[in-house]
mmCIF file with all atom_site columns, C-alpha atoms in Angstrom:
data_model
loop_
_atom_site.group_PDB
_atom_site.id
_atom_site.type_symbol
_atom_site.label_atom_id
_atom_site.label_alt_id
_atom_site.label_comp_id
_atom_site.label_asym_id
_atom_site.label_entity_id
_atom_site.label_seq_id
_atom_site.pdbx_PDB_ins_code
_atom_site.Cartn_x
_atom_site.Cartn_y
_atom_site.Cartn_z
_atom_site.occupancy
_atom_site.B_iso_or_equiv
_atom_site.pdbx_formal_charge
_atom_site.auth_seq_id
_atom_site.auth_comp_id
_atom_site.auth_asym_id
_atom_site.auth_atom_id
_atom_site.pdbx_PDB_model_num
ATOM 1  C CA . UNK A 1 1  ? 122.398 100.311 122.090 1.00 0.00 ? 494 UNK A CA 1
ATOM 2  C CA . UNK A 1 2  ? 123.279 99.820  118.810 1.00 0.00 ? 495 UNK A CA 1
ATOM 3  C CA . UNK A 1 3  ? 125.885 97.395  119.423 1.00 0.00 ? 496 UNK A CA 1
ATOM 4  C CA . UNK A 1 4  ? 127.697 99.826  121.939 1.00 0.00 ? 497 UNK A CA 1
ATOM 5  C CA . UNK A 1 5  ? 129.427 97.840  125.275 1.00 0.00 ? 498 UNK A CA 1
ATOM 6  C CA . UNK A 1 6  ? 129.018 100.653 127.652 1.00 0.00 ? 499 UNK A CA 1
ATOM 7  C CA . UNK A 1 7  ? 126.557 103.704 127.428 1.00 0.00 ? 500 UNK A CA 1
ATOM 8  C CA . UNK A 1 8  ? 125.323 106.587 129.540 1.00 0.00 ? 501 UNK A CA 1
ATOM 9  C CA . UNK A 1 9  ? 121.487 108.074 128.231 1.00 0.00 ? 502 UNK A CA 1
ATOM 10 C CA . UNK A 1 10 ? 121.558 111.237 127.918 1.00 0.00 ? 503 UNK A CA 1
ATOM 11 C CA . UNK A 1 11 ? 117.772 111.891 127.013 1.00 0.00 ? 504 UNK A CA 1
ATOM 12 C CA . UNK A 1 12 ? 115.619 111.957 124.328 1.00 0.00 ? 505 UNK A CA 1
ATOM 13 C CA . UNK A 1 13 ? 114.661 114.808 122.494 1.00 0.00 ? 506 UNK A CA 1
ATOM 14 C CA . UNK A 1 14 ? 112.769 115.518 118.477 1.00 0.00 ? 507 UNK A CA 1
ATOM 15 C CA . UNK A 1 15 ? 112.841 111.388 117.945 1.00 0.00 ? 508 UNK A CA 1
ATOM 16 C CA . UNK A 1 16 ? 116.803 111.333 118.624 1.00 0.00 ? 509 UNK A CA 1
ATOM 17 C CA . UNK A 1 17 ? 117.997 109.238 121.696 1.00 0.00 ? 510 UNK A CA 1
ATOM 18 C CA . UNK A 1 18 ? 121.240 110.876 122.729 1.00 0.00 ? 511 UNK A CA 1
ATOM 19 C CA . UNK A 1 19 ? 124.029 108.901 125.035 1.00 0.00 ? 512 UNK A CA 1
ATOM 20 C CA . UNK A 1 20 ? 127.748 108.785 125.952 1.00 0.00 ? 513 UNK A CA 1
ATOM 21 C CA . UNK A 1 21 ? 129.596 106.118 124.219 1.00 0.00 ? 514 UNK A CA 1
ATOM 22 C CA . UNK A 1 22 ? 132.001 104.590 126.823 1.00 0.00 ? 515 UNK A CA 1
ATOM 23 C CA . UNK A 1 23 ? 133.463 102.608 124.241 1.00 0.00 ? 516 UNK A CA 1
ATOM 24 C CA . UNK A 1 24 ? 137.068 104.018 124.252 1.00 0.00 ? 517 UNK A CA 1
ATOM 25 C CA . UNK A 1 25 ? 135.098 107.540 125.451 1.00 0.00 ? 518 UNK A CA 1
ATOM 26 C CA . UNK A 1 26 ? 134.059 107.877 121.222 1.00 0.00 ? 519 UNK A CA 1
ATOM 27 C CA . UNK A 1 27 ? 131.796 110.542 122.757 1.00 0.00 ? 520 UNK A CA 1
ATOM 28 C CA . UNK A 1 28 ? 128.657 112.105 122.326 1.00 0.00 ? 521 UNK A CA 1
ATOM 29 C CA . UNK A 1 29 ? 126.269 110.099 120.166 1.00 0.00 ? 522 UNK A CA 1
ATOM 30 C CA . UNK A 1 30 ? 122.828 110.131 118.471 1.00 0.00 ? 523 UNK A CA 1
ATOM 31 C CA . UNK A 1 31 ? 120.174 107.848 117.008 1.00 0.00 ? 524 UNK A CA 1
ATOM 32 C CA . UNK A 1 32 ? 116.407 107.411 115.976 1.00 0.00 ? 525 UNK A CA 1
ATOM 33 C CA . UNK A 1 33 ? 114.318 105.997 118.682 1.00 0.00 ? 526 UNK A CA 1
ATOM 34 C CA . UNK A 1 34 ? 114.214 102.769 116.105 1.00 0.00 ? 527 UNK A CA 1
ATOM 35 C CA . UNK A 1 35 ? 118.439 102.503 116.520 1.00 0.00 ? 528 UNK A CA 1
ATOM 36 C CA . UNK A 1 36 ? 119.105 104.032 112.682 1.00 0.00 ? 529 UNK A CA 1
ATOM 37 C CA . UNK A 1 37 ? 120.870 107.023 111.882 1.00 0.00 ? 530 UNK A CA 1
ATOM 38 C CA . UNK A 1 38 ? 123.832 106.772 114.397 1.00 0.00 ? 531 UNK A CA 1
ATOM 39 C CA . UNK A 1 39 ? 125.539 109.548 114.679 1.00 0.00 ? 532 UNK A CA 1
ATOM 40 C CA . UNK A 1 40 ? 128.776 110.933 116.665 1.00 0.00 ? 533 UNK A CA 1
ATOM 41 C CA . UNK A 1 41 ? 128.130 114.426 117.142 1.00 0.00 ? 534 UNK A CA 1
ATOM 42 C CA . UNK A 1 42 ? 131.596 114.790 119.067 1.00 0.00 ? 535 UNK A CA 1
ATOM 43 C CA . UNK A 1 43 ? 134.018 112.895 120.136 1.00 0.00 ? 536 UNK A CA 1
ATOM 44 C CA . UNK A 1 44 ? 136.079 110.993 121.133 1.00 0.00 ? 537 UNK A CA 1
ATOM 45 C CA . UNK A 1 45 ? 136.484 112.672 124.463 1.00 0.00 ? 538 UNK A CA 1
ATOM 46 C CA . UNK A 1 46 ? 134.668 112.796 127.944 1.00 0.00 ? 539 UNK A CA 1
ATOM 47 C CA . UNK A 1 47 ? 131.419 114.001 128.107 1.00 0.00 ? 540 UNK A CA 1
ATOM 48 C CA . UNK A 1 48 ? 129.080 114.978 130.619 1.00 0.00 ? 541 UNK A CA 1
ATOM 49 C CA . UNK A 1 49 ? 125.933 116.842 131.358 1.00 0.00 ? 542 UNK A CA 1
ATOM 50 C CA . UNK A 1 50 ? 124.219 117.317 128.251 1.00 0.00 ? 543 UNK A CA 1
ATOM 51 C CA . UNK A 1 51 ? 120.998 119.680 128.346 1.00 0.00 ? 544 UNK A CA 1
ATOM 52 C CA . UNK A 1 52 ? 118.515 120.608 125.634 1.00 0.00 ? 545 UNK A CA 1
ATOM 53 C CA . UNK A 1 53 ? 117.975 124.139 125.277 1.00 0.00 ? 546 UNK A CA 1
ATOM 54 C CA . UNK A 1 54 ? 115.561 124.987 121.918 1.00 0.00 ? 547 UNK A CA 1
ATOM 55 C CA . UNK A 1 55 ? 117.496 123.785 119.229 1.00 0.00 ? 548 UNK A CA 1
ATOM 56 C CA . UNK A 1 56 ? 120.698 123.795 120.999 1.00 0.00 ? 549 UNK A CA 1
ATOM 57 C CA . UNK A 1 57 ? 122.724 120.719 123.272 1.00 0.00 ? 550 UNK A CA 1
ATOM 58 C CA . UNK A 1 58 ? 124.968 122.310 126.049 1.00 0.00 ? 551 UNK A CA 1
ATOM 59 C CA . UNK A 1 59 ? 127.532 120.034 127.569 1.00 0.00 ? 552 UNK A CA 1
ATOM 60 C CA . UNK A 1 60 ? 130.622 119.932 129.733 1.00 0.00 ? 553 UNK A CA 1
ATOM 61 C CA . UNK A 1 61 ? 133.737 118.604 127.992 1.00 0.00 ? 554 UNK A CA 1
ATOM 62 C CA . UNK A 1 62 ? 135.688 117.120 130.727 1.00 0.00 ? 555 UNK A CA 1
ATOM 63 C CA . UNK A 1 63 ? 138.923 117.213 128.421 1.00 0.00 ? 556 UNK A CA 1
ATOM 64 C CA . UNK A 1 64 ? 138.536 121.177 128.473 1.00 0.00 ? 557 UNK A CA 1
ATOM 65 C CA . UNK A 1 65 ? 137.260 121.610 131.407 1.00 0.00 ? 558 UNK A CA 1
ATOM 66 C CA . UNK A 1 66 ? 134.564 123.933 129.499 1.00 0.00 ? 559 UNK A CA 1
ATOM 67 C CA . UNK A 1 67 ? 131.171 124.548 128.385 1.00 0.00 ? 560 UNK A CA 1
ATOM 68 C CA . UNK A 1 68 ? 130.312 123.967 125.022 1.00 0.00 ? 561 UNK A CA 1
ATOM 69 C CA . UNK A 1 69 ? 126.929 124.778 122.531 1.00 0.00 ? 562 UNK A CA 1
ATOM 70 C CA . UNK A 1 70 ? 126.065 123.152 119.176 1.00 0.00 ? 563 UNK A CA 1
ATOM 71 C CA . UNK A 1 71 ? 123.383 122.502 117.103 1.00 0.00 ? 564 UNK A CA 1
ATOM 72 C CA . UNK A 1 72 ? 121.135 119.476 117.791 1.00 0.00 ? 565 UNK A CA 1
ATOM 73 C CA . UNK A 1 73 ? 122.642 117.951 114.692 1.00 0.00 ? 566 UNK A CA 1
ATOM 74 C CA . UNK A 1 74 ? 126.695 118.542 116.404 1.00 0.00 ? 567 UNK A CA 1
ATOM 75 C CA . UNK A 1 75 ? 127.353 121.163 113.718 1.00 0.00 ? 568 UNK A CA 1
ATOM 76 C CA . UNK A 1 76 ? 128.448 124.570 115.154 1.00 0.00 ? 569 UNK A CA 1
ATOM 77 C CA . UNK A 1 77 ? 130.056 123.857 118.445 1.00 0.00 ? 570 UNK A CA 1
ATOM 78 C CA . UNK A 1 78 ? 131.413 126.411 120.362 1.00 0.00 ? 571 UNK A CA 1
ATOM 79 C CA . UNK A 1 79 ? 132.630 127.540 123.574 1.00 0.00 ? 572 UNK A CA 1
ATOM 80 C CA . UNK A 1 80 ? 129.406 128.312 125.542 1.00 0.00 ? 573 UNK A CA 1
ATOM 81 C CA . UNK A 1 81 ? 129.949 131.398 127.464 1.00 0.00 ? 574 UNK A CA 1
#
């Protein structure tokens, strides 16, 4: 995916394919369905369990060892309580 060695899909939600970028853990990362727009909403960091909640993304930052909420976009990102 867009030239990226390792990834993990995430899902795909509003025309956006999400994934992990294992490539030196750069993070959480976005795209169009047609592979423009890349975006790294966070990162670089580890990752995991990403879920789609309205116009939100909750994930677990392994770094933290926390819960944290953004916008779909990666702006806003907070601790998720």
């Amino acid at each position: 995916i867009n030239n990226d060695n390792t990834v993990t899909l995430s899902g795909v939600y509003q025309d956006w394919l999400y994934y992990f970028s294992g490539d030196n853990e750069e993070g959480l990362v976005r795209t169009h369905l047609d592979g423009t727009g890349r975006q790294v909403l966070v990162g670089p960091g580890n990752y995991v369990w990403i879920h789609f909640i309205g116009d939100k993304i909750i994930y677990y930052d392994n770094g933290q060892e926390k819960y944290r909420i953004m916008d779909l976009d990666g702006s806003n990102q907070t601790d998720f309580q």
